[in-house]
PDB file of C-alpha atoms in Angstrom:
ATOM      1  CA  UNK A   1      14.169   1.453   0.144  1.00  0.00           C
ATOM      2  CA  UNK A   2      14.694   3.336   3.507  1.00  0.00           C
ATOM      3  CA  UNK A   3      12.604   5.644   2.975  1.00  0.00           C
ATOM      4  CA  UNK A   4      10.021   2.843   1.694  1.00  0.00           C
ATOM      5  CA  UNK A   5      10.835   1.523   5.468  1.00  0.00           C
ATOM      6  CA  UNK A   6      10.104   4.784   6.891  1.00  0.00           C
ATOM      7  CA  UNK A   7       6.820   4.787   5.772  1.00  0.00           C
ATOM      8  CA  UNK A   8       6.315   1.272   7.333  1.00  0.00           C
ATOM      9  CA  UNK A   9       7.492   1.955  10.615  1.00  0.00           C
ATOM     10  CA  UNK A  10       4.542   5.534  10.195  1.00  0.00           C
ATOM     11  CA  UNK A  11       1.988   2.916   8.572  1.00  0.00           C
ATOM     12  CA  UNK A  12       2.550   0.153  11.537  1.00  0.00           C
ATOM     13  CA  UNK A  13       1.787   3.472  14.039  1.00  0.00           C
ATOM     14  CA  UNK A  14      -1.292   4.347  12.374  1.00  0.00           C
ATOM     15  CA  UNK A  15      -2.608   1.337  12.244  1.00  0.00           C
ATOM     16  CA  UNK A  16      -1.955   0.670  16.010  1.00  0.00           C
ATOM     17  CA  UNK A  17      -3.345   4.129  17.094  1.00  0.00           C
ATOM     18  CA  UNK A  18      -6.035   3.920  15.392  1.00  0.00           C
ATOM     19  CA  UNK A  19      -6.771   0.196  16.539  1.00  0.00           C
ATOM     20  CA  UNK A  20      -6.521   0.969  19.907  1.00  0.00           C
ATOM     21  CA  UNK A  21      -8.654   4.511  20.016  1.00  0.00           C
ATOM     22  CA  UNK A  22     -11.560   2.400  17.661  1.00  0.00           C
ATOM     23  CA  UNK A  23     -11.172  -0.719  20.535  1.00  0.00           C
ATOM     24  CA  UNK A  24     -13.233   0.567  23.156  1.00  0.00           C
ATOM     25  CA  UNK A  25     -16.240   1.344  20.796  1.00  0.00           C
ATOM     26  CA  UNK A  26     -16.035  -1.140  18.051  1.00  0.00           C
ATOM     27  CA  UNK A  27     -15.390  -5.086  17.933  1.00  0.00           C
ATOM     28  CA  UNK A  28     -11.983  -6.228  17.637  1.00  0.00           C
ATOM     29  CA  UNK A  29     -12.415  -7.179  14.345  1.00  0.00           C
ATOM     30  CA  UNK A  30     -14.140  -3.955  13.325  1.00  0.00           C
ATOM     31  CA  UNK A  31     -11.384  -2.080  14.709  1.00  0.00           C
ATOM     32  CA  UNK A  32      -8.668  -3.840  13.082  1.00  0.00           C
ATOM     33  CA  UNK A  33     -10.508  -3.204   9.437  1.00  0.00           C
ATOM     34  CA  UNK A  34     -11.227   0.513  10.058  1.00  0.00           C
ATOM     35  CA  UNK A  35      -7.522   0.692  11.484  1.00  0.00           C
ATOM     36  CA  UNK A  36      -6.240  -0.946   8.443  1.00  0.00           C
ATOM     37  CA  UNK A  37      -7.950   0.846   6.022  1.00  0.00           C
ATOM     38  CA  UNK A  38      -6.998   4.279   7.299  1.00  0.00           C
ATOM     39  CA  UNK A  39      -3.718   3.302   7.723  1.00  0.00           C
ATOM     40  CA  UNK A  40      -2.908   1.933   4.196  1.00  0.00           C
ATOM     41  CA  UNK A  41      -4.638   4.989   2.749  1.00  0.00           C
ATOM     42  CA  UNK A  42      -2.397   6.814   4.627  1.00  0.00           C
ATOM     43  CA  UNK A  43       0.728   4.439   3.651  1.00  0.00           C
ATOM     44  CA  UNK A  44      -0.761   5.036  -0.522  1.00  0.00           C
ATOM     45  CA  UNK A  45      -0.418   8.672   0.320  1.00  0.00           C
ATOM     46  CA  UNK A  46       2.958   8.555   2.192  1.00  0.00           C
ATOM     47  CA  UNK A  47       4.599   6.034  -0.689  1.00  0.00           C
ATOM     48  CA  UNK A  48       3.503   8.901  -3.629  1.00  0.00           C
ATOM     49  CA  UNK A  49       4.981  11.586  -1.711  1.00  0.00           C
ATOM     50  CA  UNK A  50       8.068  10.418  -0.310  1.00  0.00           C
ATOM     51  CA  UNK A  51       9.146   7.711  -1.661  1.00  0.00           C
ATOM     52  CA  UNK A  52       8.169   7.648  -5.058  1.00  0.00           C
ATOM     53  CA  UNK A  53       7.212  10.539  -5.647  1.00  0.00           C
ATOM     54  CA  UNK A  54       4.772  10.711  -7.732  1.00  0.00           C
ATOM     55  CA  UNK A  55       1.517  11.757  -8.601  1.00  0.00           C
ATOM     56  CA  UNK A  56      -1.491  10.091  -6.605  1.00  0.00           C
ATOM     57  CA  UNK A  57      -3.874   8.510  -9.207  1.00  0.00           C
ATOM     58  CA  UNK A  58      -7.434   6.522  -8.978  1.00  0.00           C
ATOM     59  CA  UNK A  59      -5.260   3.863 -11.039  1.00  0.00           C
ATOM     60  CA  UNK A  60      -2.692   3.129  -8.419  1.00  0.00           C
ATOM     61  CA  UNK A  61      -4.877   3.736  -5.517  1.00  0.00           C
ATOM     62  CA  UNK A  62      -7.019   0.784  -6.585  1.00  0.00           C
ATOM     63  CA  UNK A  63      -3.834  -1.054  -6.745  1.00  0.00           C
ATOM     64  CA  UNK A  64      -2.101  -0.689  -4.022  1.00  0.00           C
ATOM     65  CA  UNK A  65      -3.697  -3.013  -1.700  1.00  0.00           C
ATOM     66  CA  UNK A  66      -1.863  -5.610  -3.924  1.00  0.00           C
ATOM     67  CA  UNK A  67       2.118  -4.832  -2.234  1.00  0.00           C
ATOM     68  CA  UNK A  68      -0.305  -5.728   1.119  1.00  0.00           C
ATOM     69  CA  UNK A  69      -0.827  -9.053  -0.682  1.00  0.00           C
ATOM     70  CA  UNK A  70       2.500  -9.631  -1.541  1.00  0.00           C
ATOM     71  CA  UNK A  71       3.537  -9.187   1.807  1.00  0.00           C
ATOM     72  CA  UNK A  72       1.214 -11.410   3.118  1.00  0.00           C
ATOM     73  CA  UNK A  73       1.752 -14.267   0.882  1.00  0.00           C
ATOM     74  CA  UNK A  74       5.026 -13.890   1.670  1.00  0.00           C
ATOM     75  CA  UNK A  75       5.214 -13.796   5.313  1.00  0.00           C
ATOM     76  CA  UNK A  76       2.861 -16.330   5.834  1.00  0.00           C
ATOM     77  CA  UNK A  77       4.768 -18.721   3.387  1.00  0.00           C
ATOM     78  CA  UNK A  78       8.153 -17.420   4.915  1.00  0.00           C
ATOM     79  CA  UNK A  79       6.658 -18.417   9.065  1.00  0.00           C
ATOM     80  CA  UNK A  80       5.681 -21.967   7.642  1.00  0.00           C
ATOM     81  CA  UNK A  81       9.145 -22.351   5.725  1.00  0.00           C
ATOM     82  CA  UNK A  82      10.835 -21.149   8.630  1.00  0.00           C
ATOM     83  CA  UNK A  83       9.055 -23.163  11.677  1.00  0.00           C
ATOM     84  CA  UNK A  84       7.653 -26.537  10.326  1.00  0.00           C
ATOM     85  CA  UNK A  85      10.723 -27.128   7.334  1.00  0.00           C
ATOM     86  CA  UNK A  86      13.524 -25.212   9.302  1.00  0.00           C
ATOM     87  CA  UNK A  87      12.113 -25.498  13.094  1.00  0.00           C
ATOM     88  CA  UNK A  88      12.852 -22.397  13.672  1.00  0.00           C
ATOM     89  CA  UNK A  89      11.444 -20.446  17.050  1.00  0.00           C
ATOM     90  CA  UNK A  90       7.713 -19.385  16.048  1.00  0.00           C
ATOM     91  CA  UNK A  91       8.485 -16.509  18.235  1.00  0.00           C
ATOM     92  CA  UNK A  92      11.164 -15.113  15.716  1.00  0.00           C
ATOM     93  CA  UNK A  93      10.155 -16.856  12.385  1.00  0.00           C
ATOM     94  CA  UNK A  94       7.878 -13.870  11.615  1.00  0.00           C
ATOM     95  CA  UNK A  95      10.256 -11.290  12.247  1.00  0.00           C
ATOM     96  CA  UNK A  96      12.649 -12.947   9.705  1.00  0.00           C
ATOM     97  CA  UNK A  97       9.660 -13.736   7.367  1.00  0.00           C
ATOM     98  CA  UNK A  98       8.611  -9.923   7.269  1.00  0.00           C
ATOM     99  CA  UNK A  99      12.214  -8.789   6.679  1.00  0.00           C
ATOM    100  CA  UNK A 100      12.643 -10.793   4.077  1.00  0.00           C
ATOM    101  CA  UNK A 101       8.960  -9.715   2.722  1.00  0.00           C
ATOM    102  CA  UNK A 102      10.425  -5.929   2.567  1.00  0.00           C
ATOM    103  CA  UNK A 103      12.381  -6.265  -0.929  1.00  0.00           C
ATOM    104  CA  UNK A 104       9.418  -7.968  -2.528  1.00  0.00           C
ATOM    105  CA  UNK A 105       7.108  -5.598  -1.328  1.00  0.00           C
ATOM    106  CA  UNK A 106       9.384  -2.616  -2.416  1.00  0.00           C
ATOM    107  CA  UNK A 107       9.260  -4.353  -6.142  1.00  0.00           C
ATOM    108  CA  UNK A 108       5.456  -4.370  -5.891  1.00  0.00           C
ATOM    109  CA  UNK A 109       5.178  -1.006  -4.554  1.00  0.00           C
ATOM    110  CA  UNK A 110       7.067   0.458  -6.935  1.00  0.00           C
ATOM    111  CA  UNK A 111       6.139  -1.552 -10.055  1.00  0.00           C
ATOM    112  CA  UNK A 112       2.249   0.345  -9.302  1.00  0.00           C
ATOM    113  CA  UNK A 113       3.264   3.563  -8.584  1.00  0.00           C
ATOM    114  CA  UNK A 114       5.551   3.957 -11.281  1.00  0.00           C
ATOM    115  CA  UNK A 115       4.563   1.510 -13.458  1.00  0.00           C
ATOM    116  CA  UNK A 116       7.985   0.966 -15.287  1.00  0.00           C
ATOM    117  CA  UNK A 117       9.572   3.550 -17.771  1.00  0.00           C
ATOM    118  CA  UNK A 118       8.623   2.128 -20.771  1.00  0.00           C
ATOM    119  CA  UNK A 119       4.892   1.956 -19.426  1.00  0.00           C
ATOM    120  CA  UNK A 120       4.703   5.026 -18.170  1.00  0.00           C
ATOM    121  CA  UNK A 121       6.261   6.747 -21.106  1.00  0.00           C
ATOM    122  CA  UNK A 122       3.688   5.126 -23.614  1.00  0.00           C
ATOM    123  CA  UNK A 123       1.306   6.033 -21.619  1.00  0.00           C
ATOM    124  CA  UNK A 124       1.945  10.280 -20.984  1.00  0.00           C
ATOM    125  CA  UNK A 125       2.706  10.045 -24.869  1.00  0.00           C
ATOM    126  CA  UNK A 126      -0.649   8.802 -26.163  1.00  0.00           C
ATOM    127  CA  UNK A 127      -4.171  10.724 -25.883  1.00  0.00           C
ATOM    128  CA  UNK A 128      -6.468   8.967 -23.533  1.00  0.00           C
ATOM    129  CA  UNK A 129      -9.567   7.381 -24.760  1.00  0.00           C
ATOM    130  CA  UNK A 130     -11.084   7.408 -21.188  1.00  0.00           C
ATOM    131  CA  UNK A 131     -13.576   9.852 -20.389  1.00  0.00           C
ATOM    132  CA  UNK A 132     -13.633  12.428 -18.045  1.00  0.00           C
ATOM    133  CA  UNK A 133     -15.353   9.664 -15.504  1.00  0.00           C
ATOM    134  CA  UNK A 134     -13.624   6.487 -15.616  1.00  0.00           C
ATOM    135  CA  UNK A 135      -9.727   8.299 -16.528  1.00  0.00           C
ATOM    136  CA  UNK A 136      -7.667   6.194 -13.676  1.00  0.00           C
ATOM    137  CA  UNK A 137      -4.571   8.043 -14.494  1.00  0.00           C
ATOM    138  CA  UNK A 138      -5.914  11.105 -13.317  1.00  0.00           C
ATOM    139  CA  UNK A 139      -4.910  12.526  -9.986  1.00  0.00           C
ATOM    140  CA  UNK A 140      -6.925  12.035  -6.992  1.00  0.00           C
ATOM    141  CA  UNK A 141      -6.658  15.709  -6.640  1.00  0.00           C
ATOM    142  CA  UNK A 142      -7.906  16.348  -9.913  1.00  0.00           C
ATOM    143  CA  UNK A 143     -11.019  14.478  -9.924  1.00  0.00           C
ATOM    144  CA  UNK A 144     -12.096  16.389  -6.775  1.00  0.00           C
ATOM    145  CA  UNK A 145     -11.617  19.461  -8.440  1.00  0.00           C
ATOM    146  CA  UNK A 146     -13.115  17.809 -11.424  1.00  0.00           C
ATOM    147  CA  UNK A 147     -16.371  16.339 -10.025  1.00  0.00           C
ATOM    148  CA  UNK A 148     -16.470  19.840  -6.944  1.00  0.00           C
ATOM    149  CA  UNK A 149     -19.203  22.324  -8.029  1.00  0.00           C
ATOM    150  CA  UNK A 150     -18.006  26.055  -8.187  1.00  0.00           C
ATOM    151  CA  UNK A 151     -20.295  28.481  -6.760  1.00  0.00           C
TER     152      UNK A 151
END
């Protein structure tokens, strides 16, 4: 889980770097999107390596926006809890919310990139019916090679 963390505190700095170089040439809102998706690409890519790590696949690429999901749901659910039920500070309910988001999100997180050991078992043990094409367990790194013309 700390090193889960780790990859937060990296992700959060992405995203704000990037957010802030993209500000003085794009909307706001533009900004934020490009920021966010280069930043949770780069948090998919951190998560396989370090934390899990595992291999990158199409499978749990297309999945991983999902632990941002959780996260959201639950902070958003946690601020509302914690200032209109609890009346807490809104100036320290999300800090509290998004702490207390960080176990779910681990659970998510970990649930698609490792899918379980009975899952993931079953599934090196079998022959895949996917072709070549539409195989989501491949690697990313594979499918580049795969799809790459050689000279």
């Amino acid at each position: 889980m700390v090193r889960f963390a780790l990859v937060g505190v990296v992700n959060t700095g992405t995203y704000y770097a990037c957010y802030l170089l993209l500000l003085p040439w794009l909307p706001y809102v533009a900004a934020h999107v490009l920021a966010f998706a280069v930043s949770m690409t780069g948090s998919f890519f951190l998560n396989c390596r370090f934390t899990y790590n595992t291999r990158p696949t199409w499978r749990k690429f297309l999945l991983f926006p999902l632990t941002n999901a959780a996260n959201f749901v639950i902070t958003t659910s946690g601020v509302y809890l914690l200032v209109d039920v609890l009346r807490l500070n809104s100036t320290y309910a999300p800090l509290i919310a998004a702490s207390a988001a960080i176990p779910v999100t681990f659970v998510v997180s970990r649930t698609i990139m490792l899918g379980g050991p009975a899952r993931e078992s079953r599934r090196d043990s079998r022959p895949s019916r996917d072709s070549a094409s539409t195989n989501t367990n491949e690697s990313l790194g594979e499918s580049v090679a795969r799809t790459t013309p050689t000279a």
